[in-house]
Amino acid sequence: MTIQAVMFDFSGTLFRLEQNSSWLSDLTTPDGAPLDVEAQTELMRRMTAPTGQVVELSEEYQYAWENRDLDPALHRKIYLEVLRKSGVGKADQAEALYNRLIDPAEWTPYPDTEAALKDTAAKGVKVGVLSNIAFDIRPAFAMRGYEDFVDEFVLSFEEGFIKPQPEIFRLLVDRLGVAPEHTLMVGDSEEADGGAKVLGCAFALVDPLPTAERPDGLLTALRTHGVL
Protein backbone atom coordinates (compact mmCIF):
# COMPACT_ATOMS: atom_id res chain seq x y z
CA MET A 1 0.00 0.00 0.00
CA THR A 2 1.39 3.39 -0.99
CA ILE A 3 0.93 6.04 1.69
CA GLN A 4 -0.12 9.36 0.18
CA ALA A 5 -1.11 11.16 3.40
CA VAL A 6 -0.08 11.04 7.04
CA MET A 7 -2.25 12.21 9.92
CA PHE A 8 -0.38 12.97 13.14
CA ASP A 9 -1.76 13.27 16.65
CA PHE A 10 -0.43 16.21 18.71
CA SER A 11 0.02 15.44 22.43
CA GLY A 12 2.38 12.55 23.10
CA THR A 13 3.07 12.19 19.38
CA LEU A 14 4.47 15.39 17.86
CA PHE A 15 4.71 17.45 21.07
CA ARG A 16 4.66 16.75 24.79
CA LEU A 17 3.87 18.88 27.82
CA GLU A 18 7.05 18.21 29.75
CA GLN A 19 7.24 18.30 33.51
CA ASN A 20 8.88 21.61 34.39
CA SER A 21 10.06 21.93 37.98
CA SER A 22 9.63 25.71 37.88
CA TRP A 23 5.87 25.27 37.36
CA LEU A 24 5.46 22.76 40.15
CA SER A 25 7.95 23.78 42.84
CA ASP A 26 5.50 26.17 44.53
CA LEU A 27 2.49 23.85 44.42
CA THR A 28 1.14 22.89 47.82
CA THR A 29 -1.51 20.58 49.21
CA PRO A 30 -4.53 22.09 50.99
CA ASP A 31 -2.61 21.91 54.30
CA GLY A 32 0.32 23.84 52.82
CA ALA A 33 2.74 20.94 52.31
CA PRO A 34 4.71 20.93 49.03
CA LEU A 35 3.86 18.27 46.46
CA ASP A 36 6.59 15.64 46.29
CA VAL A 37 8.20 14.55 43.00
CA GLU A 38 5.99 11.48 42.70
CA ALA A 39 2.86 13.60 43.14
CA GLN A 40 4.13 16.12 40.58
CA THR A 41 4.75 13.38 38.01
CA GLU A 42 1.29 11.92 38.55
CA LEU A 43 -0.21 15.39 38.22
CA MET A 44 1.35 15.88 34.79
CA ARG A 45 0.15 12.44 33.71
CA ARG A 46 -3.39 13.32 34.68
CA MET A 47 -3.23 16.60 32.79
CA THR A 48 -2.15 14.96 29.52
CA ALA A 49 -3.66 11.44 29.54
CA PRO A 50 -5.32 10.92 26.13
CA THR A 51 -8.01 8.52 27.34
CA GLY A 52 -9.46 7.09 30.52
CA GLN A 53 -10.73 8.82 33.65
CA VAL A 54 -8.07 10.09 36.03
CA VAL A 55 -10.14 10.95 39.14
CA GLU A 56 -13.58 10.14 40.54
CA LEU A 57 -16.13 12.71 39.38
CA SER A 58 -19.66 13.82 40.18
CA GLU A 59 -22.28 13.66 37.45
CA GLU A 60 -21.76 17.35 36.66
CA TYR A 61 -18.04 16.95 36.22
CA GLN A 62 -18.39 13.62 34.46
CA TYR A 63 -20.21 15.40 31.65
CA ALA A 64 -17.45 18.01 31.51
CA TRP A 65 -14.81 15.27 31.36
CA GLU A 66 -16.50 13.44 28.51
CA ASN A 67 -16.93 16.64 26.50
CA ARG A 68 -13.78 18.50 27.54
CA ASP A 69 -12.21 18.44 24.08
CA LEU A 70 -15.33 19.87 22.44
CA ASP A 71 -15.72 23.00 24.56
CA PRO A 72 -12.96 25.25 25.99
CA ALA A 73 -15.17 26.25 28.94
CA LEU A 74 -15.76 22.62 29.91
CA HIS A 75 -12.06 21.89 29.42
CA ARG A 76 -11.10 24.60 31.87
CA LYS A 77 -13.79 23.55 34.34
CA ILE A 78 -12.82 19.90 34.43
CA TYR A 79 -9.08 20.35 34.59
CA LEU A 80 -9.33 22.80 37.47
CA GLU A 81 -11.38 20.10 39.20
CA VAL A 82 -8.79 17.44 38.32
CA LEU A 83 -6.09 19.65 39.80
CA ARG A 84 -8.13 20.21 42.96
CA LYS A 85 -8.76 16.48 43.34
CA SER A 86 -5.09 15.78 42.65
CA GLY A 87 -3.97 17.79 45.65
CA VAL A 88 -3.50 21.32 44.30
CA GLY A 89 -5.35 23.09 47.06
CA LYS A 90 -5.07 26.75 46.08
CA ALA A 91 -7.22 28.09 43.25
CA ASP A 92 -4.58 30.53 42.04
CA GLN A 93 -2.02 27.73 41.79
CA ALA A 94 -4.45 25.57 39.81
CA GLU A 95 -5.25 28.47 37.46
CA ALA A 96 -1.57 29.16 36.84
CA LEU A 97 -0.82 25.53 36.05
CA TYR A 98 -3.87 25.20 33.80
CA ASN A 99 -2.78 28.27 31.85
CA ARG A 100 0.55 26.54 31.23
CA LEU A 101 -1.29 23.52 29.85
CA ILE A 102 -3.14 25.54 27.22
CA ASP A 103 -0.17 27.73 26.22
CA PRO A 104 1.24 26.33 22.94
CA ALA A 105 4.63 27.83 23.76
CA GLU A 106 4.96 25.50 26.74
CA TRP A 107 4.72 22.33 24.64
CA THR A 108 8.00 20.67 23.63
CA PRO A 109 8.39 19.03 20.21
CA TYR A 110 9.95 15.59 20.04
CA PRO A 111 13.52 15.61 18.67
CA ASP A 112 12.40 14.23 15.30
CA THR A 113 9.17 16.21 14.92
CA GLU A 114 10.62 18.74 12.50
CA ALA A 115 12.28 16.06 10.38
CA ALA A 116 9.14 13.90 10.37
CA LEU A 117 6.95 16.74 9.14
CA LYS A 118 9.48 18.25 6.75
CA ASP A 119 10.66 14.99 5.20
CA THR A 120 7.11 13.69 4.77
CA ALA A 121 6.04 16.89 3.02
CA ALA A 122 9.17 16.81 0.87
CA LYS A 123 8.12 13.39 -0.42
CA GLY A 124 4.93 14.93 -1.77
CA VAL A 125 2.89 13.19 0.94
CA LYS A 126 0.04 15.21 2.42
CA VAL A 127 0.40 16.05 6.13
CA GLY A 128 -2.44 16.60 8.59
CA VAL A 129 -2.58 17.13 12.34
CA LEU A 130 -5.58 15.68 14.17
CA SER A 131 -6.07 16.34 17.87
CA ASN A 132 -8.61 15.93 20.62
CA ILE A 133 -7.99 19.34 22.16
CA ALA A 134 -9.79 22.44 23.38
CA PHE A 135 -7.27 25.13 22.41
CA ASP A 136 -5.56 26.20 19.22
CA ILE A 137 -2.25 24.38 18.75
CA ARG A 138 -1.32 26.06 15.46
CA PRO A 139 0.90 28.62 17.24
CA ALA A 140 3.07 25.78 18.57
CA PHE A 141 3.88 24.93 14.94
CA ALA A 142 4.13 28.51 13.68
CA MET A 143 6.60 29.66 16.33
CA ARG A 144 8.98 26.87 15.27
CA GLY A 145 8.49 27.22 11.53
CA TYR A 146 6.67 23.90 11.18
CA GLU A 147 3.41 25.27 9.78
CA ASP A 148 4.67 25.16 6.18
CA PHE A 149 4.90 21.36 6.44
CA VAL A 150 1.27 20.85 7.54
CA ASP A 151 -1.53 20.92 4.96
CA GLU A 152 -4.48 20.71 7.35
CA PHE A 153 -5.28 20.92 11.06
CA VAL A 154 -8.42 19.25 12.42
CA LEU A 155 -9.06 20.09 16.09
CA SER A 156 -11.94 18.53 18.00
CA PHE A 157 -13.20 21.73 19.61
CA GLU A 158 -13.56 23.34 16.20
CA GLU A 159 -15.28 20.40 14.53
CA GLY A 160 -17.62 18.91 17.13
CA PHE A 161 -16.18 15.39 16.95
CA ILE A 162 -13.54 13.59 18.99
CA LYS A 163 -11.34 10.59 18.30
CA PRO A 164 -12.13 7.70 17.98
CA GLN A 165 -15.34 8.86 16.29
CA PRO A 166 -14.89 8.04 12.60
CA GLU A 167 -16.31 11.41 11.56
CA ILE A 168 -13.24 13.31 12.71
CA PHE A 169 -10.86 11.05 10.78
CA ARG A 170 -13.11 11.31 7.73
CA LEU A 171 -12.99 15.11 7.92
CA LEU A 172 -9.22 15.18 7.72
CA VAL A 173 -8.93 12.46 5.09
CA ASP A 174 -11.39 14.35 2.89
CA ARG A 175 -9.59 17.66 3.36
CA LEU A 176 -6.28 16.06 2.46
CA GLY A 177 -7.93 14.59 -0.64
CA VAL A 178 -6.53 11.10 -0.14
CA ALA A 179 -8.41 7.82 0.22
CA PRO A 180 -8.29 6.23 3.70
CA GLU A 181 -6.51 3.13 2.40
CA HIS A 182 -3.63 5.38 1.33
CA THR A 183 -3.51 7.25 4.65
CA LEU A 184 -1.42 6.56 7.75
CA MET A 185 -2.47 7.72 11.24
CA VAL A 186 0.38 8.17 13.73
CA GLY A 187 -0.55 8.52 17.39
CA ASP A 188 0.16 7.51 20.97
CA SER A 189 -3.24 6.00 21.80
CA GLU A 190 -4.50 2.72 20.35
CA GLU A 191 -7.97 3.57 21.68
CA ALA A 192 -8.25 7.12 20.31
CA ASP A 193 -5.89 7.34 17.33
CA GLY A 194 -6.38 3.72 16.37
CA GLY A 195 -9.97 4.59 15.52
CA ALA A 196 -8.67 5.56 12.07
CA LYS A 197 -8.46 1.86 11.25
CA VAL A 198 -12.26 1.73 11.02
CA LEU A 199 -12.00 3.83 7.85
CA GLY A 200 -9.29 1.60 6.44
CA CYS A 201 -6.31 3.76 7.38
CA ALA A 202 -3.01 2.26 8.43
CA PHE A 203 -2.00 3.01 12.02
CA ALA A 204 1.36 3.46 13.73
CA LEU A 205 1.57 3.60 17.52
CA VAL A 206 4.28 5.68 19.20
CA ASP A 207 5.13 5.71 22.90
CA PRO A 208 4.42 9.05 24.66
CA LEU A 209 7.73 8.97 26.50
CA PRO A 210 9.52 12.13 27.66
CA THR A 211 11.01 13.83 24.62
CA ALA A 212 14.60 13.08 25.66
CA GLU A 213 13.78 9.36 25.78
CA ARG A 214 12.22 9.09 22.31
CA PRO A 215 14.64 10.58 19.77
CA ASP A 216 13.35 8.92 16.59
CA GLY A 217 9.97 7.33 17.24
CA LEU A 218 8.22 9.31 14.50
CA LEU A 219 10.87 8.65 11.87
CA THR A 220 10.88 4.95 12.74
CA ALA A 221 7.09 4.78 12.33
CA LEU A 222 7.24 6.57 8.98
CA ARG A 223 10.03 4.35 7.69
CA THR A 224 8.23 1.21 8.83
CA HIS A 225 5.23 2.21 6.72
CA GLY A 226 7.33 3.17 3.70
CA VAL A 227 6.69 6.90 3.89
CA LEU A 228 10.39 7.77 4.17
Tab-separated table of C-alpha atoms in Angstrom:
chain	number	residue	atom	x	y	z
A	1	MET	CA	0.000	0.000	0.000
A	2	THR	CA	1.387	3.394	-0.987
A	3	ILE	CA	0.929	6.042	1.689
A	4	GLN	CA	-0.118	9.363	0.177
A	5	ALA	CA	-1.113	11.156	3.398
A	6	VAL	CA	-0.081	11.037	7.040
A	7	MET	CA	-2.245	12.210	9.924
A	8	PHE	CA	-0.375	12.974	13.144
A	9	ASP	CA	-1.764	13.267	16.653
A	10	PHE	CA	-0.431	16.211	18.708
A	11	SER	CA	0.020	15.444	22.425
A	12	GLY	CA	2.380	12.548	23.101
A	13	THR	CA	3.069	12.192	19.380
A	14	LEU	CA	4.475	15.392	17.861
A	15	PHE	CA	4.709	17.447	21.066
A	16	ARG	CA	4.659	16.749	24.790
A	17	LEU	CA	3.866	18.878	27.820
A	18	GLU	CA	7.045	18.209	29.755
A	19	GLN	CA	7.240	18.302	33.510
A	20	ASN	CA	8.883	21.611	34.386
A	21	SER	CA	10.058	21.933	37.981
A	22	SER	CA	9.633	25.711	37.876
A	23	TRP	CA	5.869	25.270	37.361
A	24	LEU	CA	5.460	22.757	40.146
A	25	SER	CA	7.946	23.778	42.844
A	26	ASP	CA	5.501	26.167	44.530
A	27	LEU	CA	2.490	23.847	44.424
A	28	THR	CA	1.141	22.894	47.824
A	29	THR	CA	-1.509	20.579	49.211
A	30	PRO	CA	-4.525	22.094	50.993
A	31	ASP	CA	-2.613	21.913	54.298
A	32	GLY	CA	0.319	23.836	52.820
A	33	ALA	CA	2.743	20.943	52.307
A	34	PRO	CA	4.708	20.926	49.028
A	35	LEU	CA	3.864	18.270	46.456
A	36	ASP	CA	6.591	15.636	46.292
A	37	VAL	CA	8.199	14.548	43.004
A	38	GLU	CA	5.988	11.480	42.700
A	39	ALA	CA	2.860	13.603	43.137
A	40	GLN	CA	4.132	16.123	40.579
A	41	THR	CA	4.754	13.376	38.015
A	42	GLU	CA	1.290	11.915	38.549
A	43	LEU	CA	-0.209	15.388	38.222
A	44	MET	CA	1.353	15.882	34.794
A	45	ARG	CA	0.154	12.439	33.710
A	46	ARG	CA	-3.387	13.316	34.682
A	47	MET	CA	-3.227	16.604	32.788
A	48	THR	CA	-2.153	14.961	29.522
A	49	ALA	CA	-3.665	11.437	29.545
A	50	PRO	CA	-5.319	10.916	26.131
A	51	THR	CA	-8.013	8.518	27.338
A	52	GLY	CA	-9.456	7.087	30.524
A	53	GLN	CA	-10.734	8.815	33.648
A	54	VAL	CA	-8.066	10.092	36.027
A	55	VAL	CA	-10.144	10.954	39.137
A	56	GLU	CA	-13.584	10.138	40.540
A	57	LEU	CA	-16.127	12.706	39.384
A	58	SER	CA	-19.660	13.823	40.181
A	59	GLU	CA	-22.282	13.665	37.453
A	60	GLU	CA	-21.759	17.354	36.663
A	61	TYR	CA	-18.040	16.951	36.225
A	62	GLN	CA	-18.390	13.622	34.460
A	63	TYR	CA	-20.215	15.397	31.651
A	64	ALA	CA	-17.453	18.012	31.512
A	65	TRP	CA	-14.807	15.273	31.362
A	66	GLU	CA	-16.499	13.439	28.513
A	67	ASN	CA	-16.929	16.643	26.501
A	68	ARG	CA	-13.781	18.503	27.536
A	69	ASP	CA	-12.215	18.441	24.076
A	70	LEU	CA	-15.330	19.867	22.443
A	71	ASP	CA	-15.725	23.004	24.564
A	72	PRO	CA	-12.962	25.254	25.992
A	73	ALA	CA	-15.170	26.249	28.939
A	74	LEU	CA	-15.764	22.616	29.910
A	75	HIS	CA	-12.061	21.886	29.415
A	76	ARG	CA	-11.101	24.603	31.870
A	77	LYS	CA	-13.794	23.551	34.341
A	78	ILE	CA	-12.822	19.901	34.429
A	79	TYR	CA	-9.079	20.351	34.588
A	80	LEU	CA	-9.333	22.801	37.467
A	81	GLU	CA	-11.382	20.099	39.202
A	82	VAL	CA	-8.795	17.438	38.321
A	83	LEU	CA	-6.092	19.654	39.800
A	84	ARG	CA	-8.134	20.207	42.957
A	85	LYS	CA	-8.762	16.476	43.338
A	86	SER	CA	-5.094	15.776	42.655
A	87	GLY	CA	-3.966	17.790	45.649
A	88	VAL	CA	-3.501	21.319	44.303
A	89	GLY	CA	-5.350	23.089	47.056
A	90	LYS	CA	-5.068	26.748	46.079
A	91	ALA	CA	-7.222	28.092	43.254
A	92	ASP	CA	-4.575	30.532	42.040
A	93	GLN	CA	-2.015	27.729	41.787
A	94	ALA	CA	-4.449	25.571	39.809
A	95	GLU	CA	-5.254	28.468	37.456
A	96	ALA	CA	-1.575	29.164	36.841
A	97	LEU	CA	-0.818	25.532	36.052
A	98	TYR	CA	-3.866	25.196	33.804
A	99	ASN	CA	-2.779	28.267	31.854
A	100	ARG	CA	0.555	26.540	31.229
A	101	LEU	CA	-1.285	23.518	29.849
A	102	ILE	CA	-3.138	25.543	27.218
A	103	ASP	CA	-0.172	27.730	26.223
A	104	PRO	CA	1.239	26.332	22.936
A	105	ALA	CA	4.631	27.834	23.763
A	106	GLU	CA	4.959	25.501	26.744
A	107	TRP	CA	4.725	22.327	24.643
A	108	THR	CA	7.997	20.667	23.635
A	109	PRO	CA	8.394	19.033	20.208
A	110	TYR	CA	9.954	15.588	20.040
A	111	PRO	CA	13.523	15.607	18.671
A	112	ASP	CA	12.401	14.227	15.303
A	113	THR	CA	9.169	16.207	14.919
A	114	GLU	CA	10.618	18.736	12.504
A	115	ALA	CA	12.283	16.059	10.376
A	116	ALA	CA	9.140	13.899	10.374
A	117	LEU	CA	6.952	16.744	9.136
A	118	LYS	CA	9.480	18.250	6.750
A	119	ASP	CA	10.657	14.994	5.201
A	120	THR	CA	7.107	13.686	4.774
A	121	ALA	CA	6.039	16.888	3.021
A	122	ALA	CA	9.172	16.811	0.867
A	123	LYS	CA	8.125	13.389	-0.422
A	124	GLY	CA	4.931	14.926	-1.767
A	125	VAL	CA	2.893	13.191	0.936
A	126	LYS	CA	0.041	15.215	2.425
A	127	VAL	CA	0.396	16.049	6.126
A	128	GLY	CA	-2.440	16.598	8.594
A	129	VAL	CA	-2.576	17.126	12.344
A	130	LEU	CA	-5.576	15.676	14.170
A	131	SER	CA	-6.068	16.339	17.868
A	132	ASN	CA	-8.612	15.930	20.625
A	133	ILE	CA	-7.987	19.340	22.155
A	134	ALA	CA	-9.786	22.444	23.375
A	135	PHE	CA	-7.270	25.131	22.406
A	136	ASP	CA	-5.558	26.199	19.216
A	137	ILE	CA	-2.253	24.380	18.747
A	138	ARG	CA	-1.321	26.058	15.456
A	139	PRO	CA	0.902	28.624	17.240
A	140	ALA	CA	3.074	25.776	18.565
A	141	PHE	CA	3.882	24.925	14.942
A	142	ALA	CA	4.130	28.508	13.679
A	143	MET	CA	6.600	29.662	16.326
A	144	ARG	CA	8.977	26.870	15.271
A	145	GLY	CA	8.490	27.216	11.532
A	146	TYR	CA	6.667	23.899	11.181
A	147	GLU	CA	3.409	25.275	9.780
A	148	ASP	CA	4.670	25.157	6.184
A	149	PHE	CA	4.905	21.362	6.437
A	150	VAL	CA	1.271	20.848	7.539
A	151	ASP	CA	-1.525	20.923	4.959
A	152	GLU	CA	-4.483	20.714	7.350
A	153	PHE	CA	-5.281	20.920	11.063
A	154	VAL	CA	-8.424	19.251	12.417
A	155	LEU	CA	-9.060	20.088	16.085
A	156	SER	CA	-11.936	18.535	17.998
A	157	PHE	CA	-13.197	21.726	19.612
A	158	GLU	CA	-13.559	23.342	16.198
A	159	GLU	CA	-15.278	20.397	14.532
A	160	GLY	CA	-17.616	18.915	17.131
A	161	PHE	CA	-16.181	15.394	16.945
A	162	ILE	CA	-13.544	13.594	18.992
A	163	LYS	CA	-11.343	10.594	18.299
A	164	PRO	CA	-12.126	7.705	17.980
A	165	GLN	CA	-15.343	8.865	16.293
A	166	PRO	CA	-14.893	8.036	12.601
A	167	GLU	CA	-16.309	11.411	11.559
A	168	ILE	CA	-13.242	13.312	12.712
A	169	PHE	CA	-10.862	11.049	10.780
A	170	ARG	CA	-13.109	11.313	7.729
A	171	LEU	CA	-12.995	15.114	7.920
A	172	LEU	CA	-9.222	15.183	7.724
A	173	VAL	CA	-8.930	12.461	5.088
A	174	ASP	CA	-11.389	14.349	2.894
A	175	ARG	CA	-9.592	17.660	3.359
A	176	LEU	CA	-6.282	16.059	2.459
A	177	GLY	CA	-7.928	14.594	-0.641
A	178	VAL	CA	-6.532	11.103	-0.141
A	179	ALA	CA	-8.410	7.818	0.218
A	180	PRO	CA	-8.294	6.228	3.705
A	181	GLU	CA	-6.513	3.130	2.402
A	182	HIS	CA	-3.633	5.377	1.330
A	183	THR	CA	-3.510	7.251	4.651
A	184	LEU	CA	-1.423	6.565	7.755
A	185	MET	CA	-2.465	7.721	11.240
A	186	VAL	CA	0.384	8.172	13.735
A	187	GLY	CA	-0.546	8.520	17.395
A	188	ASP	CA	0.164	7.505	20.973
A	189	SER	CA	-3.240	5.997	21.798
A	190	GLU	CA	-4.503	2.721	20.352
A	191	GLU	CA	-7.970	3.575	21.675
A	192	ALA	CA	-8.248	7.124	20.311
A	193	ASP	CA	-5.887	7.337	17.333
A	194	GLY	CA	-6.381	3.717	16.367
A	195	GLY	CA	-9.970	4.589	15.517
A	196	ALA	CA	-8.670	5.559	12.073
A	197	LYS	CA	-8.462	1.857	11.250
A	198	VAL	CA	-12.256	1.727	11.015
A	199	LEU	CA	-11.997	3.831	7.846
A	200	GLY	CA	-9.287	1.596	6.436
A	201	CYS	CA	-6.311	3.764	7.376
A	202	ALA	CA	-3.006	2.260	8.426
A	203	PHE	CA	-2.000	3.005	12.023
A	204	ALA	CA	1.360	3.464	13.730
A	205	LEU	CA	1.569	3.598	17.524
A	206	VAL	CA	4.282	5.679	19.199
A	207	ASP	CA	5.132	5.714	22.901
A	208	PRO	CA	4.419	9.053	24.663
A	209	LEU	CA	7.728	8.975	26.500
A	210	PRO	CA	9.516	12.129	27.661
A	211	THR	CA	11.012	13.831	24.617
A	212	ALA	CA	14.602	13.075	25.656
A	213	GLU	CA	13.776	9.356	25.778
A	214	ARG	CA	12.225	9.091	22.306
A	215	PRO	CA	14.640	10.582	19.767
A	216	ASP	CA	13.351	8.924	16.591
A	217	GLY	CA	9.973	7.330	17.236
A	218	LEU	CA	8.221	9.306	14.505
A	219	LEU	CA	10.874	8.654	11.873
A	220	THR	CA	10.883	4.953	12.737
A	221	ALA	CA	7.091	4.780	12.329
A	222	LEU	CA	7.237	6.570	8.985
A	223	ARG	CA	10.028	4.347	7.689
A	224	THR	CA	8.232	1.213	8.829
A	225	HIS	CA	5.228	2.206	6.723
A	226	GLY	CA	7.326	3.173	3.699
A	227	VAL	CA	6.692	6.904	3.889
A	228	LEU	CA	10.395	7.768	4.167
